[in-house]
PDB file of C-alpha atoms in Angstrom:
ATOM      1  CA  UNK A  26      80.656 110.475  98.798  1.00 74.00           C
ATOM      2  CA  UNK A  27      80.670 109.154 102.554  1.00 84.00           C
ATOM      3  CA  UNK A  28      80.402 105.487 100.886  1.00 93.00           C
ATOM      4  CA  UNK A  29      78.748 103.579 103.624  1.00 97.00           C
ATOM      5  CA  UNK A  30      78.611 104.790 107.704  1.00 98.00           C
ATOM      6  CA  UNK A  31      77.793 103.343 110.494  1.00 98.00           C
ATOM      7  CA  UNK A  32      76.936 104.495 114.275  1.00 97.00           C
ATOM      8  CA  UNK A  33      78.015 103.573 116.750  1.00 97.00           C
ATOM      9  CA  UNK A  34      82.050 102.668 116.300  1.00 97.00           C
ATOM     10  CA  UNK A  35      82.685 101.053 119.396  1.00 97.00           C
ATOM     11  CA  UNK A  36      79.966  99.970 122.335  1.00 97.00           C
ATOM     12  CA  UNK A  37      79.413  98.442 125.558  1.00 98.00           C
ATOM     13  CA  UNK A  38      76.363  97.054 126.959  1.00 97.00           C
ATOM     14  CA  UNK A  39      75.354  94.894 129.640  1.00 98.00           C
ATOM     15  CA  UNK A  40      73.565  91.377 129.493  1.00 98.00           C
ATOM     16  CA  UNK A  41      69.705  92.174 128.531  1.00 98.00           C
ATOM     17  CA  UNK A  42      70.474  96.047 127.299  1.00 98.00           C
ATOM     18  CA  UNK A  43      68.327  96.700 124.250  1.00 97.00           C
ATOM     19  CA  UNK A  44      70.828  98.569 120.980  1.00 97.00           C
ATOM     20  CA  UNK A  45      70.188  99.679 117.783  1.00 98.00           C
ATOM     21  CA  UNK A  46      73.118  99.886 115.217  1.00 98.00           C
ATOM     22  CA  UNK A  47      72.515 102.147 112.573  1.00 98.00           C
ATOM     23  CA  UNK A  48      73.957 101.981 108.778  1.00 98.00           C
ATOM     24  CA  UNK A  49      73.544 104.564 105.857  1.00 98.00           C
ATOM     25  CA  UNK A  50      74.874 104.664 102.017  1.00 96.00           C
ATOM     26  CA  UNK A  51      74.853 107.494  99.692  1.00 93.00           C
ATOM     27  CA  UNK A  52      75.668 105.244  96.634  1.00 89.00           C
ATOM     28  CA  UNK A  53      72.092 104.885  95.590  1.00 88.00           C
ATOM     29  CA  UNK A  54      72.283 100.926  96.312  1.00 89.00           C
ATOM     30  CA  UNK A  55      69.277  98.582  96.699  1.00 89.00           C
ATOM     31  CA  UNK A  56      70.414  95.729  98.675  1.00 92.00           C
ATOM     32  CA  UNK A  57      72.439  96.243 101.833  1.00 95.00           C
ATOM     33  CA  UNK A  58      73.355  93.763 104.489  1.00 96.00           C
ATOM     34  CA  UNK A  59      74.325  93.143 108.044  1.00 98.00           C
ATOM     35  CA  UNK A  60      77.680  90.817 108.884  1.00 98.00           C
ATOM     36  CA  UNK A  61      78.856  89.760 112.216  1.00 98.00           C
ATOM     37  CA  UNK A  62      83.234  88.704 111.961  1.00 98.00           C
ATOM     38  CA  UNK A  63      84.652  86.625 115.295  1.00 96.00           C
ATOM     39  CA  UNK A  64      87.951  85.334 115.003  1.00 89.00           C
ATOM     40  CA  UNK A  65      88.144  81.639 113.426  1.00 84.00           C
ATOM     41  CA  UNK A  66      84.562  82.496 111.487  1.00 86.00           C
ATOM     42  CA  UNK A  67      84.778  84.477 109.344  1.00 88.00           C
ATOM     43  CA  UNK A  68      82.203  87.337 108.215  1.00 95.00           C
ATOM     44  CA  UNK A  69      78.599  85.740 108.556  1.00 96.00           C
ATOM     45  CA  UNK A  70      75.426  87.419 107.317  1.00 96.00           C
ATOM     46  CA  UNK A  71      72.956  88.217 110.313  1.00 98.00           C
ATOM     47  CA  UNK A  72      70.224  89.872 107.938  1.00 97.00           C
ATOM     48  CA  UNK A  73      69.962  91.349 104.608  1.00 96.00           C
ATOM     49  CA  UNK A  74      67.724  93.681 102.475  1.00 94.00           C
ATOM     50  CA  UNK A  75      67.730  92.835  98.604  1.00 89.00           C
ATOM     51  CA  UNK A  76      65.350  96.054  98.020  1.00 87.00           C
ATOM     52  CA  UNK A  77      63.913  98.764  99.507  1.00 89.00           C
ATOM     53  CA  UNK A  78      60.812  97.394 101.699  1.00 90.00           C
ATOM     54  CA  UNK A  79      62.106  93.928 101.928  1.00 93.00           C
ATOM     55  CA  UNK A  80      64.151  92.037 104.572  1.00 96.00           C
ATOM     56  CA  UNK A  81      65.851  88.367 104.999  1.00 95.00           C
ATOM     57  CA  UNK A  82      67.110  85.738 107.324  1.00 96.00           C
ATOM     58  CA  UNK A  83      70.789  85.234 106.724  1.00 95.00           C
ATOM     59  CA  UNK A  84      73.428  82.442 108.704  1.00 93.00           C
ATOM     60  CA  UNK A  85      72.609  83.712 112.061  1.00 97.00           C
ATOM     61  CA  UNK A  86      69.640  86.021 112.329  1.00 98.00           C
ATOM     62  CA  UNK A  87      68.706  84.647 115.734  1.00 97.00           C
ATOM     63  CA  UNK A  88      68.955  87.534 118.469  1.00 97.00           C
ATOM     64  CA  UNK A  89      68.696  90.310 115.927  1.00 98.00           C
ATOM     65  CA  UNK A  90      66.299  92.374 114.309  1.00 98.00           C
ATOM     66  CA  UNK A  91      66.376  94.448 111.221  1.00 98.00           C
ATOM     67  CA  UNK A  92      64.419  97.679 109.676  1.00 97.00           C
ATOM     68  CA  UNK A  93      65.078  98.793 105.928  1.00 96.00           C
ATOM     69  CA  UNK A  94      64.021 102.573 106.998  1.00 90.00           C
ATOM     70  CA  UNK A  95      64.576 103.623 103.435  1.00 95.00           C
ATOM     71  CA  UNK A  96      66.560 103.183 100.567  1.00 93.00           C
ATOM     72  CA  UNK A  97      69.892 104.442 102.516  1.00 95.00           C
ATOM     73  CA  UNK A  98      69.209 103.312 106.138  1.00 97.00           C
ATOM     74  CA  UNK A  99      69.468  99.933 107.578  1.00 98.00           C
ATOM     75  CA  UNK A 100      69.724  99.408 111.097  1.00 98.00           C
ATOM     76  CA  UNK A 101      69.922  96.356 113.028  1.00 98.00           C
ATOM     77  CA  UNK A 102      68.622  96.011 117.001  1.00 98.00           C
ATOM     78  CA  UNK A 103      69.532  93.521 119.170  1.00 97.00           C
ATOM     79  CA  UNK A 104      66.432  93.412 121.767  1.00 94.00           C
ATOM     80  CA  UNK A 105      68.237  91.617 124.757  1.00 97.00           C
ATOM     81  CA  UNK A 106      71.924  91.627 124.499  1.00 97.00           C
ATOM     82  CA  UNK A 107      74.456  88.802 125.450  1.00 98.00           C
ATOM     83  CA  UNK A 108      78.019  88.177 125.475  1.00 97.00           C
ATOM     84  CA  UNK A 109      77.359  86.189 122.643  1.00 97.00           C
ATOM     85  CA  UNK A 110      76.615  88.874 120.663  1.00 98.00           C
ATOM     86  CA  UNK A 111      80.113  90.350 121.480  1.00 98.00           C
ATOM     87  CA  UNK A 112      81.661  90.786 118.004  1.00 98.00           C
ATOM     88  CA  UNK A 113      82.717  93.082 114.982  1.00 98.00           C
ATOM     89  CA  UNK A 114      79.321  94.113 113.152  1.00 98.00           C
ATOM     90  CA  UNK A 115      79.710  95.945 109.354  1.00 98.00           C
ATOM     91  CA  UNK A 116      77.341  97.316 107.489  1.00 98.00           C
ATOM     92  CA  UNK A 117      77.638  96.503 103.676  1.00 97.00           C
ATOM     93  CA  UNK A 118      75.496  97.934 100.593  1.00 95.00           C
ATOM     94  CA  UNK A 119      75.824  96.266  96.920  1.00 92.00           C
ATOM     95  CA  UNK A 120      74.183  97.435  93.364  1.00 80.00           C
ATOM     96  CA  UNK A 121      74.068  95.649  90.238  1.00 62.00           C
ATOM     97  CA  UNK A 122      77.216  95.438  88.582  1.00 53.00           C
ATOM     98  CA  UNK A 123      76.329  93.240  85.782  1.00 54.00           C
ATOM     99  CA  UNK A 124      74.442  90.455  85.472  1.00 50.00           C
ATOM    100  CA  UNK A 125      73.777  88.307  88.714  1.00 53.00           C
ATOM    101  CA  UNK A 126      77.453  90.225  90.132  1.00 59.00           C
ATOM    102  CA  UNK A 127      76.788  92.198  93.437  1.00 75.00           C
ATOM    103  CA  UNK A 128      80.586  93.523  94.550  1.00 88.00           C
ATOM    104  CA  UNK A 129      79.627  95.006  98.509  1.00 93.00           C
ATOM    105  CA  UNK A 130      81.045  98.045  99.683  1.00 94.00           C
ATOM    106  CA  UNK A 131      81.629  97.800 103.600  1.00 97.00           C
ATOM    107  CA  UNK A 132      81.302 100.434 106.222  1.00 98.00           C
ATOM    108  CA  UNK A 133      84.432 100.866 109.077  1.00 97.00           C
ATOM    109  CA  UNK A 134      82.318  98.397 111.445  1.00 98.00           C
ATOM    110  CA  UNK A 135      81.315  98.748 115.137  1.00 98.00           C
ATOM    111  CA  UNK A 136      82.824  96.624 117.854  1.00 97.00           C
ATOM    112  CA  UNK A 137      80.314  95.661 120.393  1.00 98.00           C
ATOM    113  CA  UNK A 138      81.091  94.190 123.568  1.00 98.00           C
ATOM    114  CA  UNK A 139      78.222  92.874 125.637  1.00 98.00           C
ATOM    115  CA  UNK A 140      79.171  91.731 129.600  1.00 97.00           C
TER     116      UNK A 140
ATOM    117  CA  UNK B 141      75.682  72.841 102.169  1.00 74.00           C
ATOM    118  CA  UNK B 142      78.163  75.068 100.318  1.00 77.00           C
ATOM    119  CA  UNK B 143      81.620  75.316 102.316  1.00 88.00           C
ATOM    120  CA  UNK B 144      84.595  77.359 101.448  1.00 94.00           C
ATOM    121  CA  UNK B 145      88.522  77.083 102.032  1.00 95.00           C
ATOM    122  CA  UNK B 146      90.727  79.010 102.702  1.00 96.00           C
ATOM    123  CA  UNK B 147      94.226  78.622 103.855  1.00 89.00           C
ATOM    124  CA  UNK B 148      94.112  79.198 107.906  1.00 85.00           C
ATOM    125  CA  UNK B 149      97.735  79.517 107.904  1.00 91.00           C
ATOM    126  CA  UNK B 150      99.575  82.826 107.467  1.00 94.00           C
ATOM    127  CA  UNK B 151     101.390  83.146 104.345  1.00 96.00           C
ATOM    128  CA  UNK B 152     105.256  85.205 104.993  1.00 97.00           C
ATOM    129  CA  UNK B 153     106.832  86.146 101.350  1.00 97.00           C
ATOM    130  CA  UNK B 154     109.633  88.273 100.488  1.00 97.00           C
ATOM    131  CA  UNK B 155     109.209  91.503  98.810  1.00 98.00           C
ATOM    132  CA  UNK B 156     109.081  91.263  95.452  1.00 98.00           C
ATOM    133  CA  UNK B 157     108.022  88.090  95.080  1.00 98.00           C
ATOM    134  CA  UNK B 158     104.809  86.361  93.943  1.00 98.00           C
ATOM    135  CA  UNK B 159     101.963  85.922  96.479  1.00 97.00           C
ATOM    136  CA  UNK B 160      99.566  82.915  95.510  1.00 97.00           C
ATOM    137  CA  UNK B 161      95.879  82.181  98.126  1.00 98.00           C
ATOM    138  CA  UNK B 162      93.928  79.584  97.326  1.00 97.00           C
ATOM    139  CA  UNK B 163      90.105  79.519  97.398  1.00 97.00           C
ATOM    140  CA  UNK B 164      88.544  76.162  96.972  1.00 96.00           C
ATOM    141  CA  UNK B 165      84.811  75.762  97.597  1.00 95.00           C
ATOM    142  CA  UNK B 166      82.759  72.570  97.197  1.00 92.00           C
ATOM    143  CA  UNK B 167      78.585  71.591  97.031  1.00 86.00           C
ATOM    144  CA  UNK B 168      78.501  75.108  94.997  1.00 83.00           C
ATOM    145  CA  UNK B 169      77.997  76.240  91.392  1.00 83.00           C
ATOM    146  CA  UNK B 170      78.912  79.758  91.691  1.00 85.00           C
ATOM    147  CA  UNK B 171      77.967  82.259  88.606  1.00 82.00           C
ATOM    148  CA  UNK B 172      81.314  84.200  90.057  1.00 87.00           C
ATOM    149  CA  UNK B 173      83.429  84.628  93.073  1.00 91.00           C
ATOM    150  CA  UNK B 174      85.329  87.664  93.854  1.00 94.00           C
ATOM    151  CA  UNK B 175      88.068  88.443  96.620  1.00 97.00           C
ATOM    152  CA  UNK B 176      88.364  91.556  99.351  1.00 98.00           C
ATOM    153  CA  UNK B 177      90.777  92.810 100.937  1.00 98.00           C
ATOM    154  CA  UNK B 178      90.388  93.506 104.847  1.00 98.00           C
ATOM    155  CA  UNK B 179      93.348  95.614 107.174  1.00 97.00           C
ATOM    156  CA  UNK B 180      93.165  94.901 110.739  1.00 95.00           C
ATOM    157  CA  UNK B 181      90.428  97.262 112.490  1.00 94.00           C
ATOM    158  CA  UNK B 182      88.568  97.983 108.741  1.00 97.00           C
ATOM    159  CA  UNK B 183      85.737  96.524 106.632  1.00 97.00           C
ATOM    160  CA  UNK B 184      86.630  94.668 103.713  1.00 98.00           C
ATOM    161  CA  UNK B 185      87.030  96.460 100.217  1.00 97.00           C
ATOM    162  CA  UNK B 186      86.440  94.567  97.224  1.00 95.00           C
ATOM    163  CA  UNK B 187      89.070  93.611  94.645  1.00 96.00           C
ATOM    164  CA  UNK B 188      88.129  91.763  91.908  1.00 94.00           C
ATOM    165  CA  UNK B 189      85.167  89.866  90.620  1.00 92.00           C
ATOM    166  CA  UNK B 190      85.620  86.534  87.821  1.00 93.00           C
ATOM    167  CA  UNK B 191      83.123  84.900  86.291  1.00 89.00           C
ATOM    168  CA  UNK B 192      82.390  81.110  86.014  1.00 88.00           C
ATOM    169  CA  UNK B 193      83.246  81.628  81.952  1.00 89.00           C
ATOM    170  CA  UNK B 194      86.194  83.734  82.709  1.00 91.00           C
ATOM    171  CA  UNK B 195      89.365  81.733  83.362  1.00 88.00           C
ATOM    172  CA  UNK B 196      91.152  84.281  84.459  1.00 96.00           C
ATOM    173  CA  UNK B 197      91.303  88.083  85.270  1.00 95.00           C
ATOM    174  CA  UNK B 198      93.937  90.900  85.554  1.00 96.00           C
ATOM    175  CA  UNK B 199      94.068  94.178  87.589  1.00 95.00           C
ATOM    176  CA  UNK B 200      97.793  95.831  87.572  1.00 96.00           C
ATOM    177  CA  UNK B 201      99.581  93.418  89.912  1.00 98.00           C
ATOM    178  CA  UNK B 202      96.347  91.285  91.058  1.00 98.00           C
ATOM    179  CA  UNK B 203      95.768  87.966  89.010  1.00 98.00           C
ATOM    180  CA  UNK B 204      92.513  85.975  89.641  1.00 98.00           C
ATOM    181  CA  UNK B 205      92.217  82.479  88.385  1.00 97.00           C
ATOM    182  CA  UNK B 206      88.910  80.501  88.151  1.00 94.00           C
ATOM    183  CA  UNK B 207      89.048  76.946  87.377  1.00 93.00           C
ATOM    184  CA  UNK B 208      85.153  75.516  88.208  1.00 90.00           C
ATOM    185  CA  UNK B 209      86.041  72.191  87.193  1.00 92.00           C
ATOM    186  CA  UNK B 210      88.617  71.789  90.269  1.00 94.00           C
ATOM    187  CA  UNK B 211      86.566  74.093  92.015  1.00 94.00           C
ATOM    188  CA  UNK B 212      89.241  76.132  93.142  1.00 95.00           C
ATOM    189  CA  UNK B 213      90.422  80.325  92.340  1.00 96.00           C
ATOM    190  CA  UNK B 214      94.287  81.235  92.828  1.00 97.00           C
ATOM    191  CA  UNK B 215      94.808  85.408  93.609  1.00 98.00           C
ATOM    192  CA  UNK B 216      97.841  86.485  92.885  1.00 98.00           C
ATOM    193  CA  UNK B 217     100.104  89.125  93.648  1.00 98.00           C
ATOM    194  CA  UNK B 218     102.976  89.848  91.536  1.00 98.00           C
ATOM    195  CA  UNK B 219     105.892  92.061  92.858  1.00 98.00           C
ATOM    196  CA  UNK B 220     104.532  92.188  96.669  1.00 98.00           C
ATOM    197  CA  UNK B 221     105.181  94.997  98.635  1.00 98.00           C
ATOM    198  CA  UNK B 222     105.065  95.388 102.441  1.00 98.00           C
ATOM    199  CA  UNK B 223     101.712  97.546 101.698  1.00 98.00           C
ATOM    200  CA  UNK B 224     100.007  94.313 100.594  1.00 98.00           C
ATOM    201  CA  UNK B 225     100.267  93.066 103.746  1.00 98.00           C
ATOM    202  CA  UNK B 226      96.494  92.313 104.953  1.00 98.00           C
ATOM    203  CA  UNK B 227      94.053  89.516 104.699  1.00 97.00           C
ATOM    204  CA  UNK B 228      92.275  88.073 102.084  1.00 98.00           C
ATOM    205  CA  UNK B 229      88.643  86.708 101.970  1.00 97.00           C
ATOM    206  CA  UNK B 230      87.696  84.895  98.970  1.00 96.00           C
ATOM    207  CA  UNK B 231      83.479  85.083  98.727  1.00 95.00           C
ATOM    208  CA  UNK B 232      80.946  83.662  96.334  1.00 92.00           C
ATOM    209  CA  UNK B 233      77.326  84.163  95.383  1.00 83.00           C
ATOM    210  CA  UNK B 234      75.336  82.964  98.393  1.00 79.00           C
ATOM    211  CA  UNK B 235      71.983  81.115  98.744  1.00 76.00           C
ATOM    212  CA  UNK B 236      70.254  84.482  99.028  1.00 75.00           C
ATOM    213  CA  UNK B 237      69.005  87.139  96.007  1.00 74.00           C
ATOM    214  CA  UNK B 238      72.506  89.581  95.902  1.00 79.00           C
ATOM    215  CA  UNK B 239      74.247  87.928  98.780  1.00 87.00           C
ATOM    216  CA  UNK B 240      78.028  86.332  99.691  1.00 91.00           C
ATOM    217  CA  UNK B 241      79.134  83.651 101.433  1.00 92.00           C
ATOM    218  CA  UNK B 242      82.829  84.998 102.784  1.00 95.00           C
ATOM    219  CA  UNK B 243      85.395  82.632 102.916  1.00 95.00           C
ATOM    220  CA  UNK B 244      87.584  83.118 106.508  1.00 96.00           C
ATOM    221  CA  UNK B 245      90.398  84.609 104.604  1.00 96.00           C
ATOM    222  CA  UNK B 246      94.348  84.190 105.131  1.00 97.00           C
ATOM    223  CA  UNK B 247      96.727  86.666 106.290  1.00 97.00           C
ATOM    224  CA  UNK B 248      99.465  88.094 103.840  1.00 98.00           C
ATOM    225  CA  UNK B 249     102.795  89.123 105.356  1.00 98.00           C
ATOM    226  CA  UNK B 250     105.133  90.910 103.101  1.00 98.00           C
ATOM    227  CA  UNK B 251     108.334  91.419 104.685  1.00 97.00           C
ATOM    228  CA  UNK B 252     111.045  93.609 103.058  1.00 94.00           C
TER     229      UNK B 252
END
């Protein structure tokens, strides 16, 4: 099992370029989620999907956009890039582990620079 | 809102010796917390998970403590090796259905 991937691994785009980042897992998980890390914060949630067919605001959704394609693929777009979208962006995906437990499995993250 | 602590500060052991981070969280009432590990350049991989009715939890050298009355989890490391060496991000249920709120970790710095 790949576990969970993610496309691209390292980008750079100019202020106002339009990206999509794209996410899969093969571990047959229903919620998966989209974190951005900067140094001194921490990993904060941009978006998340509990279930297939549903999507929701994290910390810091604005500037972002999310599609649950299916149960595996969750990409996130960011319409109009800025430099303050320059970060480390993972991918996570979580099942139920026991009651009200959800243990994430990350993907190797993509580091996007916007100038 | 729900805020979580860990120590900024890097923490330099010996090998061999025990490794103790602190997690301390207040305004929450978390069902569990659980810790990751995360290596410069990687995502974070998941450790260990305790309950709010657990007091504590074992996994070969890790130790998890939960006390939810001081609000607070210890992880330790027993016997640290240079390979533990990473940080550490503490994380408990968030305020959405399946999600985390990630503490900003500490560093770990085993030196031989």
């Amino acid at each position: 099992n790949a576990g969970v991937t993610q496309t691209p691994k390292f980008q750079v785009l100019k202020t106002g370029q339009s990206m999509t980042l794209q996410c899969a897992q093969d571990m047959n998980h229903n919620s998966m989620y989209w974190y951005r890390q900067d140094p001194g914060m921490g990993l904060r949630l941009i978006y998340y999907s509990a279930s297939e067919g549903t999507t929701d605001k994290g910390e810091v959704p604005n500037g972002y956009n999310v599609s649950r394609l299916n149960k595996r693929e969750f990409s996130l777009r960011l319409e109009s890039a800025a430099p303050s979208q320059t970060s480390v962006y993972f991918c996570a995906s979580s099942g139920l582990a026991g009651a009200n437990s959800y243990e994430q499995y990350f993907g190797p993250g993509t580091r996007l620079t916007v100038t | 809102s729900q805020k979580i602590e860990q120590n900024s500060e890097a923490l330099n052991i010996q090998e061999g010796k025990t490794a103790t981070l602190t997690c301390n969280y207040t305004n929450y009432s978390p069902a569990y917390l659980q810790w990751y590990r995360q290596d410069p350049g990687r995502g974070p991989v998941f450790l260990l998970l305790i309950r709010e009715n657990e007091k504590e939890k074992r996994k070969e050298r890790l130790k998890v403590t939960f006390d939810t009355t001081l609000k607070q989890s210890l992880f330790h490391i027993t016997a640290s090796q240079p390979a533990d060496s990473a940080t550490y991000l503490c994380a408990l249920e968030g305020s959405g259905y399946s999600t985390l709120t990630f503490g900003k970790g500490t560093m770990l710095l085993v030196s031989p």
